[in-house]
Coordinates of C-alpha atoms (C1' of nucleotides) in Angstrom, one line a residue:
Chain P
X1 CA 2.0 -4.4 26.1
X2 CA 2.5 -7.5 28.4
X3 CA 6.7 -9.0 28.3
X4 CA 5.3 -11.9 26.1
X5 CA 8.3 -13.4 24.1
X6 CA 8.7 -16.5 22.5
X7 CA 11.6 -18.7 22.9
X8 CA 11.1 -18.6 26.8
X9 CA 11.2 -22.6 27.5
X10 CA 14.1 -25.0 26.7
X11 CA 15.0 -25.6 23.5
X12 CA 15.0 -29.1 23.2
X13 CA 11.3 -29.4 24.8
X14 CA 9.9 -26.5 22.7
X15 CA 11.3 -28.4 19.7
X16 CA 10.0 -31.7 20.9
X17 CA 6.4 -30.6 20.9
X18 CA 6.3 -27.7 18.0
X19 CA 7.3 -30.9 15.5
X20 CA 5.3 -33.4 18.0
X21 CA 4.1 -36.3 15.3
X22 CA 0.8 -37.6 16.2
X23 CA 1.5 -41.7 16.2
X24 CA 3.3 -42.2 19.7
X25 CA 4.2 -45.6 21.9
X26 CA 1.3 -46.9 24.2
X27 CA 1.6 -44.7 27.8
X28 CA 1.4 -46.5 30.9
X29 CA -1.2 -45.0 33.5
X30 CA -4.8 -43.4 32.7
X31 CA -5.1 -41.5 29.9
X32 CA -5.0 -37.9 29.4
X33 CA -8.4 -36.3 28.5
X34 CA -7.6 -33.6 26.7
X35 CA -5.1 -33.2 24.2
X36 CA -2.2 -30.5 23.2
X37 CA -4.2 -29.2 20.4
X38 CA -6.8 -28.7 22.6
X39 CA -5.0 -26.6 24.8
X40 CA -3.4 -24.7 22.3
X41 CA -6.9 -23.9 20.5
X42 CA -8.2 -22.8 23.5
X43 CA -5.9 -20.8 24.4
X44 CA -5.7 -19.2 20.7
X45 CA -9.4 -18.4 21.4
X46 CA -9.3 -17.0 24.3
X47 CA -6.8 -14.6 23.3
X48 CA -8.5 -13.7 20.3
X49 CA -11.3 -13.1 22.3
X50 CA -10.5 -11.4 25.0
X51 CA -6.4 -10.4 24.3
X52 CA -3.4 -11.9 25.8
X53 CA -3.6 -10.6 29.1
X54 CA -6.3 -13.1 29.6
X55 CA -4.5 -15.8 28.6
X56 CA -3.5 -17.1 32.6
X57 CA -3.1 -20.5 33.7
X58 CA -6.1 -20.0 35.7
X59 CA -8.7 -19.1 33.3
X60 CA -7.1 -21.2 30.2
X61 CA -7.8 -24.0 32.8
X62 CA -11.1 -23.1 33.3
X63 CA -12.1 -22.5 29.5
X64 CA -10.6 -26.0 28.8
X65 CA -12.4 -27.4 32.2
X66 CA -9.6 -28.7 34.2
X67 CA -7.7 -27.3 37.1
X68 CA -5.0 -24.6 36.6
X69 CA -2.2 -26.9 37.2
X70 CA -3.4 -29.5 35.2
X71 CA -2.2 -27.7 32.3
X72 CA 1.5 -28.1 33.1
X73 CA 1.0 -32.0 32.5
X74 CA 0.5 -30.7 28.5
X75 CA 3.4 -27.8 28.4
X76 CA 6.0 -27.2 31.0
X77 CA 5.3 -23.9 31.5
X78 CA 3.5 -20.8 29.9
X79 CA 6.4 -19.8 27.4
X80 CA 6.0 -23.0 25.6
X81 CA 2.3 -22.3 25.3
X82 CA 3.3 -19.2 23.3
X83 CA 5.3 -20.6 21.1
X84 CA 3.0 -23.0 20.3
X85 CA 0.2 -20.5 19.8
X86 CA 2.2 -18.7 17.4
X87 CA 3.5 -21.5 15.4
X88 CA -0.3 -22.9 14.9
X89 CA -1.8 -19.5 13.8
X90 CA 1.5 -19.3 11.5
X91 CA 0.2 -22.8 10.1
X92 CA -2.8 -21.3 9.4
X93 CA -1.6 -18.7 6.7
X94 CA -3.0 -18.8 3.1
X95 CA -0.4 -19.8 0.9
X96 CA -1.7 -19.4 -2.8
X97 CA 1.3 -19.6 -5.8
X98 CA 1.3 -16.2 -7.0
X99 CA 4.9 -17.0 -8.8
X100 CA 3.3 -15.4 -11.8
X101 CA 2.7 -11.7 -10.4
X102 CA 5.5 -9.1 -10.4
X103 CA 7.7 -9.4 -7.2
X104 CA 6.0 -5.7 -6.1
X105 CA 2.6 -7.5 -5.9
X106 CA 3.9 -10.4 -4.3
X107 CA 5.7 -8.2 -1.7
X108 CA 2.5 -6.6 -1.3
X109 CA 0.5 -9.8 -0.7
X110 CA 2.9 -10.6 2.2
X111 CA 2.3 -7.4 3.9
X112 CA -1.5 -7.8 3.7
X113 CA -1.6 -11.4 4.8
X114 CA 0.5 -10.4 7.7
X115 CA -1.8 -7.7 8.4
X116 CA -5.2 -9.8 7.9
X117 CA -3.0 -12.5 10.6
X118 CA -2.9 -9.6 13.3
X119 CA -6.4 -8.7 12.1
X120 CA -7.3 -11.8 13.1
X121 CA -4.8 -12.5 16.3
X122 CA -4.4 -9.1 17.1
X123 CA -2.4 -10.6 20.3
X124 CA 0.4 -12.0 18.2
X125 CA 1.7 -8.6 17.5
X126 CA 2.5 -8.0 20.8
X127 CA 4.2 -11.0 21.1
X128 CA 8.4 -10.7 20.8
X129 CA 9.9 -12.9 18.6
X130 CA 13.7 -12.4 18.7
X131 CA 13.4 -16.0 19.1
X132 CA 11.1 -17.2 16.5
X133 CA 8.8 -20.4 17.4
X134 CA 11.1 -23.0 15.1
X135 CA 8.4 -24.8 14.0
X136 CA 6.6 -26.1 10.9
X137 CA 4.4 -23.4 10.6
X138 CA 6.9 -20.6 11.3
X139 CA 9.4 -22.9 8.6
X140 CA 6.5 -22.9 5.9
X141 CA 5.8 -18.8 6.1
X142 CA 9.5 -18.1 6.2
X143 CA 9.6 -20.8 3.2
X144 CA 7.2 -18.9 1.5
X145 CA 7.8 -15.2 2.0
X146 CA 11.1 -15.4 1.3
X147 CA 9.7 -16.5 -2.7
X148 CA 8.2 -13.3 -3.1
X149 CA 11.6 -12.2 -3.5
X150 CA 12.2 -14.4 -6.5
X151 CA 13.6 -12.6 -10.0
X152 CA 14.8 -9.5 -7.5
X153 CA 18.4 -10.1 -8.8
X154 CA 18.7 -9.9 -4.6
X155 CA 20.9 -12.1 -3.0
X156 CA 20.6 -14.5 0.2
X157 CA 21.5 -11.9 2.7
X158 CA 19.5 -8.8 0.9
X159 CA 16.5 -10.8 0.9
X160 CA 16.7 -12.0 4.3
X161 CA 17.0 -8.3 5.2
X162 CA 14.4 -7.1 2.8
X163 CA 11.8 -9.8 4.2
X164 CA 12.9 -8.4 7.7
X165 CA 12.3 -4.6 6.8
X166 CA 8.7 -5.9 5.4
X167 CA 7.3 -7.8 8.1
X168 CA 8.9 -5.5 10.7
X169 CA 7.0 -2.3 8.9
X170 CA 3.5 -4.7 9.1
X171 CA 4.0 -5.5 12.9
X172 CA 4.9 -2.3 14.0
X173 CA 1.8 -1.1 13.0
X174 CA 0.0 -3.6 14.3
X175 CA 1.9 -3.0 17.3
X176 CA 0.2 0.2 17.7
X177 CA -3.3 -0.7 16.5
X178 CA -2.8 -3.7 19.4
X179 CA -1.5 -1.1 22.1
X180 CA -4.2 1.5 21.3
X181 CA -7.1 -1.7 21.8
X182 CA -5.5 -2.9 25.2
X183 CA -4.9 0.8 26.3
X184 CA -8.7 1.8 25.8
X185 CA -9.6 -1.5 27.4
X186 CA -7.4 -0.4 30.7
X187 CA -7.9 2.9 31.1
X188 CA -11.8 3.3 30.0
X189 CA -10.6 5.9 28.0
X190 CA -11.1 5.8 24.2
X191 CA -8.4 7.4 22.2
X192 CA -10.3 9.7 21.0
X193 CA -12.0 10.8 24.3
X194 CA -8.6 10.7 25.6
X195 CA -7.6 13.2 23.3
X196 CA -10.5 15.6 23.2
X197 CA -9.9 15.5 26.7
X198 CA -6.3 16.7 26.7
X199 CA -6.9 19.2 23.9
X200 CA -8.8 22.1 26.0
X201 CA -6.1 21.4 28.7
X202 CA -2.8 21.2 26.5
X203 CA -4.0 24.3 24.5
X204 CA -3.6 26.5 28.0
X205 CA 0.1 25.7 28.2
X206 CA 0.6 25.1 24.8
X207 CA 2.5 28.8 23.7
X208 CA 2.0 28.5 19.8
X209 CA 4.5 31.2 19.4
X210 CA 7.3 28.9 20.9
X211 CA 5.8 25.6 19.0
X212 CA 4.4 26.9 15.6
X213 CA 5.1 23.6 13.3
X214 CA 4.5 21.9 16.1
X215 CA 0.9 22.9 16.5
X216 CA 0.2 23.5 13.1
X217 CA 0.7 20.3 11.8
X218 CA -0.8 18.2 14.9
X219 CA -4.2 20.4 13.9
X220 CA -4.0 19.0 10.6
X221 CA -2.9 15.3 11.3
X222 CA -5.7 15.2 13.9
X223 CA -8.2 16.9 11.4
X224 CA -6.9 14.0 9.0
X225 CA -7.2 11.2 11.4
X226 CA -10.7 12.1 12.3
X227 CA -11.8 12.1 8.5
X228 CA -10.6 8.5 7.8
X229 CA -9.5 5.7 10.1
X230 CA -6.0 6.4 11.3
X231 CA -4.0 2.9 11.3
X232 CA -5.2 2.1 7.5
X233 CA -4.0 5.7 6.9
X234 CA -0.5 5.2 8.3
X235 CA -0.5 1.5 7.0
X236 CA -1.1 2.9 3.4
X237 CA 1.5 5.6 3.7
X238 CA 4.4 3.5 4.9
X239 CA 4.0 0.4 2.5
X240 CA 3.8 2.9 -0.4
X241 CA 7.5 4.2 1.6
X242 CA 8.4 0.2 1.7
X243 CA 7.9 -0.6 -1.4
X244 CA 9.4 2.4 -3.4
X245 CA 12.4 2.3 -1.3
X246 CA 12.8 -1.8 -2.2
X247 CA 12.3 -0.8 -5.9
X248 CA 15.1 1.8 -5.7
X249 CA 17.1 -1.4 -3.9
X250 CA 16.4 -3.2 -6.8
X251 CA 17.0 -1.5 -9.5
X252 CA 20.3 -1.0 -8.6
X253 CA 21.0 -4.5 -7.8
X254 CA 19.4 -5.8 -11.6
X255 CA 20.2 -2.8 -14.0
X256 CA 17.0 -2.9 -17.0
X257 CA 18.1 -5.5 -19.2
Chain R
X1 CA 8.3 -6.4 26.9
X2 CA 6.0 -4.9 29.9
X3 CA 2.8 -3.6 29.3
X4 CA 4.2 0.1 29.9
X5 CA 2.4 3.0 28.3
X6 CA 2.0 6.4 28.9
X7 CA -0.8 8.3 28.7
X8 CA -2.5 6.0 31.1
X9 CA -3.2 8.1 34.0
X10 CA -5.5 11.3 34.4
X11 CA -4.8 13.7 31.8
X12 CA -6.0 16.9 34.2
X13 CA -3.6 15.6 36.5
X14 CA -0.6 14.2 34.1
X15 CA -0.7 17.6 32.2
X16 CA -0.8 19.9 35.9
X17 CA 2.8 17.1 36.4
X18 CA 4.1 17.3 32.8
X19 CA 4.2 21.6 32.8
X20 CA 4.4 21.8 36.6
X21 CA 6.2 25.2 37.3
X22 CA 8.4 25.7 39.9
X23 CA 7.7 29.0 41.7
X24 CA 4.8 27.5 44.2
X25 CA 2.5 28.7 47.2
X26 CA 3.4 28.5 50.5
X27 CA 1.8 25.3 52.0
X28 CA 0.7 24.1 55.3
X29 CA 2.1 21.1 56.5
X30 CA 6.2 19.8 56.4
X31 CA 7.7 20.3 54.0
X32 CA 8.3 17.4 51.2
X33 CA 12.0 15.4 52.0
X34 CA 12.3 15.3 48.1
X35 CA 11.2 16.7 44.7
X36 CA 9.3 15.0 41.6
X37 CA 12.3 16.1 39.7
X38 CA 14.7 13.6 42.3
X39 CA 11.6 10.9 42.0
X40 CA 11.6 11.2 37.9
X41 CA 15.6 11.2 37.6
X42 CA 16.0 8.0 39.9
X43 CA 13.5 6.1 37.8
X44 CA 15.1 7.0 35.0
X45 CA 19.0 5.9 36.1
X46 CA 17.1 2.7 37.8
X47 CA 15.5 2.4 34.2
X48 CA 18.9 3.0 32.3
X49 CA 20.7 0.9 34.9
X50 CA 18.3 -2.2 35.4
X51 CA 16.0 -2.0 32.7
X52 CA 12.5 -0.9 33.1
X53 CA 11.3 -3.8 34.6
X54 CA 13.2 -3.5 37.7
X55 CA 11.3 0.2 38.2
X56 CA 8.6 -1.1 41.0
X57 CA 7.6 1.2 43.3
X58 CA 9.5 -0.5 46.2
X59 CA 12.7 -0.6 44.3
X60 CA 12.2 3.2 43.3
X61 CA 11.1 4.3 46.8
X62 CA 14.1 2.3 47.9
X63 CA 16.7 3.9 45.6
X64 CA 15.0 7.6 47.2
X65 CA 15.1 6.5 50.6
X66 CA 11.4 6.4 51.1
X67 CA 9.0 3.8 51.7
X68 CA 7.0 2.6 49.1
X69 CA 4.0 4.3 50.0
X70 CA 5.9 7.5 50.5
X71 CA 6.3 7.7 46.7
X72 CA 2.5 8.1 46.1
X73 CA 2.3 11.8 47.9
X74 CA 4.8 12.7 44.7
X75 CA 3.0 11.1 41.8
X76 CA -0.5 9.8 41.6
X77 CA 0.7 6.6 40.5
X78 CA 3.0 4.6 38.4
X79 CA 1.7 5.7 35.3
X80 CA 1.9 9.1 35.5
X81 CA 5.8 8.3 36.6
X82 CA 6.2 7.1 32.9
X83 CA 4.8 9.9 31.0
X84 CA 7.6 12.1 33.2
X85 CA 10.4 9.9 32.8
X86 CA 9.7 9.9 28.9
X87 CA 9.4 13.3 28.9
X88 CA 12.1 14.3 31.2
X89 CA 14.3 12.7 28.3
X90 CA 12.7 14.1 25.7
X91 CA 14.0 17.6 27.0
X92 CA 17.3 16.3 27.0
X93 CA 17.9 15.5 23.3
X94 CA 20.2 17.2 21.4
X95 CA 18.4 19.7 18.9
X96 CA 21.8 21.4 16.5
X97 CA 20.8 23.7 13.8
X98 CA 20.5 21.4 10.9
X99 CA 18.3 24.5 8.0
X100 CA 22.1 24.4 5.8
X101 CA 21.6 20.8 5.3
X102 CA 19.6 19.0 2.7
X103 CA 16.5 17.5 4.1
X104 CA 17.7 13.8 3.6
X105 CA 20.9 14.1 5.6
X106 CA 18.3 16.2 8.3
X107 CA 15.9 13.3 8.5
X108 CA 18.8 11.0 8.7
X109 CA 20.5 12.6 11.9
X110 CA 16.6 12.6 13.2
X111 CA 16.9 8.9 13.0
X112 CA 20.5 8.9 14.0
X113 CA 19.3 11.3 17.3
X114 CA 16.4 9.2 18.0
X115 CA 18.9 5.7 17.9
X116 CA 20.9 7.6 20.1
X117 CA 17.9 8.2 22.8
X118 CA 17.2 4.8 22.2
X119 CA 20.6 3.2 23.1
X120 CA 21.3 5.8 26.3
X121 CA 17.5 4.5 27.5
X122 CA 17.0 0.9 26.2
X123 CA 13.5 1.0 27.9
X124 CA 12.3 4.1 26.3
X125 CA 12.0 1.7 23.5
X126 CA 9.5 -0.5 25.1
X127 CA 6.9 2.0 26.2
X128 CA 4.0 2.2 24.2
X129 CA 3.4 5.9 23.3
X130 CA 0.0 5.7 21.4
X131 CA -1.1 8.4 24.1
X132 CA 2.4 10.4 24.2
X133 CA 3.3 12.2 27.0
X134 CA 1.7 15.7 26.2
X135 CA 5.0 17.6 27.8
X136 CA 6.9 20.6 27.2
X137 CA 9.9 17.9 26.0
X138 CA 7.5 15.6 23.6
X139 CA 6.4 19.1 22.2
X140 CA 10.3 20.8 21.5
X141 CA 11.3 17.0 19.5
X142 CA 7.7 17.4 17.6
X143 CA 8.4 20.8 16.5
X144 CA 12.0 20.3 15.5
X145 CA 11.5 17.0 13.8
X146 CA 9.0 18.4 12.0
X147 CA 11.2 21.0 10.7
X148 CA 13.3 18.4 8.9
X149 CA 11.2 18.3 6.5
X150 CA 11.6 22.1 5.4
X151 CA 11.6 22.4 1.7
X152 CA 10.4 19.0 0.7
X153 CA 7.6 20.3 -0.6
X154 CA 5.1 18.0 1.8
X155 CA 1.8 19.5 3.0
X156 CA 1.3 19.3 6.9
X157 CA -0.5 16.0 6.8
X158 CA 2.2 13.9 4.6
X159 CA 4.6 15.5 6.9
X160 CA 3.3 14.3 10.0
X161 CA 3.0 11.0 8.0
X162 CA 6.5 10.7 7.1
X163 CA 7.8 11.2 10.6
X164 CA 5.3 8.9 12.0
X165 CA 7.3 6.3 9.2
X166 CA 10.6 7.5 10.2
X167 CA 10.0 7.3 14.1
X168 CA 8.4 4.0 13.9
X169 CA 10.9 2.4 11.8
X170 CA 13.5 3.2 14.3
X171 CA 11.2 2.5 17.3
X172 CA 11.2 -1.1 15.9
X173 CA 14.6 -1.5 15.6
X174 CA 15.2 -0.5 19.1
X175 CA 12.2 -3.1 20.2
X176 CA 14.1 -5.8 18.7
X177 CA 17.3 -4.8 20.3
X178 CA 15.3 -4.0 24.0
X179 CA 13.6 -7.4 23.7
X180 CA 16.7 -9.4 22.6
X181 CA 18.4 -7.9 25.9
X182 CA 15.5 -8.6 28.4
X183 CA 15.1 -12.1 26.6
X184 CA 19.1 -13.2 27.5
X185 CA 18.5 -11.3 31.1
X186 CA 15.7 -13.5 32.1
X187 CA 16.2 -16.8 29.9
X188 CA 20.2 -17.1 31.4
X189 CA 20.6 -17.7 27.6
X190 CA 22.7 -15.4 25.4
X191 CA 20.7 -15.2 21.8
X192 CA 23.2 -16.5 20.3
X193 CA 23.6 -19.6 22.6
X194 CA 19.9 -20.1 21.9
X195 CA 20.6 -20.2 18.4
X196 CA 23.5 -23.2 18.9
X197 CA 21.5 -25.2 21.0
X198 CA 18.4 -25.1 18.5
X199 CA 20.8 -25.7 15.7
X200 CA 21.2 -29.3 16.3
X201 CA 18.4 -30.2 17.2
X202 CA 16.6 -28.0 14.2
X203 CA 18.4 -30.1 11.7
X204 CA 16.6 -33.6 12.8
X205 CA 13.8 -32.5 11.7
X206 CA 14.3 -30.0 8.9
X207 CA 13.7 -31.4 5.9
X208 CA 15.6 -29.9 3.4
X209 CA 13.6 -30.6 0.3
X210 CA 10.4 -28.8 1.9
X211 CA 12.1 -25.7 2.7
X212 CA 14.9 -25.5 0.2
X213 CA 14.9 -21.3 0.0
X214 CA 14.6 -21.2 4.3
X215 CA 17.1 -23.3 4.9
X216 CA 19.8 -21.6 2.1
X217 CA 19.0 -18.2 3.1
X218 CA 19.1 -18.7 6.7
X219 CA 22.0 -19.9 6.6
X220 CA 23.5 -17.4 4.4
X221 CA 21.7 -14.8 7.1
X222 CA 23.2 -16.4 10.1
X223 CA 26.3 -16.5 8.7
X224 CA 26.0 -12.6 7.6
X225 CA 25.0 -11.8 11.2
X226 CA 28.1 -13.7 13.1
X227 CA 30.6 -11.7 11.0
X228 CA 29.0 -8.2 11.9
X229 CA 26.5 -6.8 14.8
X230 CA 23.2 -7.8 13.4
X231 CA 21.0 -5.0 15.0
X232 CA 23.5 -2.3 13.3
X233 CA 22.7 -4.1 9.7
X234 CA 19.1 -4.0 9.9
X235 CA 19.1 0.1 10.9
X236 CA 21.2 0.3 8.6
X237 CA 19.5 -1.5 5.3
X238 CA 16.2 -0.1 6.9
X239 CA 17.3 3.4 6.6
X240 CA 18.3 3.6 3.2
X241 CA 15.3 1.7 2.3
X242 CA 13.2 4.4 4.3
X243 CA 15.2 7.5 2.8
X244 CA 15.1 5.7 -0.4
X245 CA 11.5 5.3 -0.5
X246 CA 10.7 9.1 0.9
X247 CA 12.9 10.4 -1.7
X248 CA 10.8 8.6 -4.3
X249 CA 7.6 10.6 -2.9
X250 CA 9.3 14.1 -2.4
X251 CA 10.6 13.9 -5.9
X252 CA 7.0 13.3 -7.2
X253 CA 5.6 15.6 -4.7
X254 CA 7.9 18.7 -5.7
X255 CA 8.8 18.2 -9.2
X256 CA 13.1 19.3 -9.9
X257 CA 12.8 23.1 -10.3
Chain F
dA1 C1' -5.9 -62.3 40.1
dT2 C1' -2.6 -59.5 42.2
dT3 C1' 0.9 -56.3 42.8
dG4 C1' 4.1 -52.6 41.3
dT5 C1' 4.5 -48.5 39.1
dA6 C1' 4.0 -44.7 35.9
dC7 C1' 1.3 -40.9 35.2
dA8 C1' -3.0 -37.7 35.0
dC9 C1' -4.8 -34.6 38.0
dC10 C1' -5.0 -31.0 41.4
dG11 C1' -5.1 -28.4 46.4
dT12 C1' -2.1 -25.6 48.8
dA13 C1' 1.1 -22.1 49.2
dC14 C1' 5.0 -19.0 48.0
dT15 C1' 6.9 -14.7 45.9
dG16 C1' 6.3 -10.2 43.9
dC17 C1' 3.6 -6.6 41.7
dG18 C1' 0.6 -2.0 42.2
dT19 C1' -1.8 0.4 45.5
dA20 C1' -6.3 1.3 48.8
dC21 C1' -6.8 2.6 53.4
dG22 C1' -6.1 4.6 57.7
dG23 C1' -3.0 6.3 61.5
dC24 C1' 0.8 9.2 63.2
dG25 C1' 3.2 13.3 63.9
dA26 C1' 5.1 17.8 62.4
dA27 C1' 4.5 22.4 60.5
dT28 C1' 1.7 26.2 59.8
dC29 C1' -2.6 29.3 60.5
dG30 C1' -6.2 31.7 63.0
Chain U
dC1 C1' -2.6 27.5 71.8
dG2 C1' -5.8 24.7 69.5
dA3 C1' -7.2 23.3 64.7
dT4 C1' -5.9 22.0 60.5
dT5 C1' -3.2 20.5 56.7
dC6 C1' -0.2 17.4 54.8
dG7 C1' 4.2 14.4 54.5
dC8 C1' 5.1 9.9 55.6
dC9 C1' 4.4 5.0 55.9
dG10 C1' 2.7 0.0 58.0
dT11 C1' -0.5 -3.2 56.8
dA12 C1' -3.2 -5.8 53.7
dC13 C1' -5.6 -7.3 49.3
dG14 C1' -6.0 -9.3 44.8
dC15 C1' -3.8 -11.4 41.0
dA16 C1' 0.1 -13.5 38.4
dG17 C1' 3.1 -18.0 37.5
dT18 C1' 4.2 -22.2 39.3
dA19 C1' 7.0 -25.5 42.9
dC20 C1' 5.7 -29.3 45.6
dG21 C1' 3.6 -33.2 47.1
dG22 C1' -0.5 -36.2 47.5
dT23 C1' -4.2 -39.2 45.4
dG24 C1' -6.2 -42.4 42.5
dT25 C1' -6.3 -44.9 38.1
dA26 C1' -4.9 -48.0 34.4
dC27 C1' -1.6 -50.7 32.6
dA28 C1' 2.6 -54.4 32.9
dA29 C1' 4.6 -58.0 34.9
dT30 C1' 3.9 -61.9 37.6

DNA sequence: ATTGTACACCGTACTGCGTACGGCGAATCG
DNA sequence: CGATTCGCCGTACGCAGTACGGTGTACAAT
């Protein structure tokens, strides 16, 4: 999991090109051949493609066909690029009005379309966002989850930290899913031949007298994990967690009327 | 956030390392200037002190008094280093008798022990454990964590299942907390600074009528979060959302006798 | 038409990372 | 007392982001 965080650049120049407006005053000079876009989609590509790691200067120059420090006449530096990746795939996110289903479903929608996003970009879950990418696409998914709240009987600050405890469940996940891929593509190793290799070796210094539980239970979470795909498993599980403990939230905060 | 993981070296060799005993043969040669065990516990207090980062194998071999090179007759390489530091700590959490307690007040201190791991070692928090460190310390937490949830009527699997929640839910917190540090120790910008310059400039181009809900609860939110320490709020909503919703299963799982 | 200048483009080079490789010298064994 | 083993480490390589400065083009002003 690479130290990619957004918010890296300055301020004022991330702002400057996450709300860029596309008329702008005649430039002096030749003109540039590619565009931002352009950049940005290639480099959304290649990460999809091939993860973030492969996302350097060097070959997001080469997939757009210019030289490596031809890109920093688009973006000031690679922190900037980030943000801008993340902002565009946020733009990206289906939006339908779903004001007429219960909140529980609507909470639920959010979680999957969070989870389909790292489906799709499974790079952006690696990515930190203390300091979201302020941009429109970020503003319109922020806009939008926040809705699914509506009719809670939650206020401002509950629902800001229920939103929170919902995406951060959903990335966490994905976290793992996203560390598990880059770790197999490292090491060579699958997880699972990773495991069955440390199994025949951990069970000679493994003393199942001092760890009973301990061995028990990993026997049957691994005989679990092997029957059915483990991330969906612990996805399942821990939503079902979420979304009881919000509905214990609620019903407190808006008594049955 | 650095791609750190364990589980990324050999697991023959990471395993001999993890239960290494310490009555040895006689060997040829000199003998070793240091032990893994001084080479494990000054990675950790460079980890604890500089963040995890700042643990290269030149500042490591430095803080030893070694070359750099030196540190490769100890340790195969840097990943193997991890999956020792991680479990060197692991041996050194607190494990009280807890069987008089209820289970949710056990689980809670589990959380509350695992917080506490997270805030002496920050950059625990960033390594990737997908492929945990298969020691005698990663096995005693295991077992005892397990035994939290004594009496709740869960089989092994949902067991298993509802640490894995617990664990990760406080892993997440501590990523967000890691990550916000890192950010301000290489931006030069506090998080909160970075929120005041982006204020002003955020405004110009927020349009209000667009995002209505976004604007009114982040405000409300920022607000909330300047009068208190926001990283304590969201362990502490999360929590009771996560006890909350576990509660909810156990109680359908073992029906009031 | 010419000149001045802003700007797109990019070749070179620096720092810092993990670590492969091979040499040196000391401690132990036969 | 030689042979062997093994701790120690100097040098060097590939790859990352990007600072710096040079080159040539296209427009603005004259």
């Amino acid at each position: 999991m690479p130290d990619h965080r957004t918010g890296g650049g300055d301020p004022a120049h991330t702002l400057r090109l996450l709300w860029r407006q596309t008329g702008d005053v005649p430039r002096r000079g030749p003109r540039p051949g590619r565009s931002l876009d352009d950049i940005v989609t290639a480099a959304i590509e290649l990460a999809d493609a091939e993860g973030l790691d492969a996302v350097t200067m060097r070959a997001l120059a080469q997939a757009v066909g210019v030289a490596p420090m031809t890109l920093y006449t688009y973006v000031p530096g690679k922190a900037e690029l980030l943000d801008l990746m993340l902002d565009a795939i946020y733009t990206g996110m289906p939006r339908p009005d779903r004001s007429g289903d219960p909140w529980r479903a609507r909470v639920a929608a959010v979680a999957a379309d969070n989870r389909a996003l790292f489906t799709a970009h499974p790079w952006a879950a690696e990515v930190a966002t203390g300091r979201p990418p302020l941009g429109p696409g970020q503003m319109a998914k922020y806009e939008y989850e926040l809705r699914a709240f509506d009719g809670t009987g939650l206020d401002d600050v509950a629902r800001d930290a229920a939103l929170t405890f919902v995406l951060d469940f959903v990335r966490a996940g994905a976290r793992s899913a996203a560390e598990s891929r880059s770790a197999q593509q490292e090491s060579a190793w699958t997880d699972e031949q990773w495991w069955t290799a440390n199994a025949p070796l951990l069970a000679q210094v493994l003393d199942e007298r001092r760890f009973p539980t301990a061995v028990r239970v990993g026997a049957a979470a691994g005989a679990a994990q092997n029957a059915a795909y483990h991330p969906d498993q612990a996805y399942e599980f821990g939503l079902a967690r979420v979304l009881d403990g919000l509905t214990t939230l609620i019903a407190t905060a808006k008594p049955p009327q």
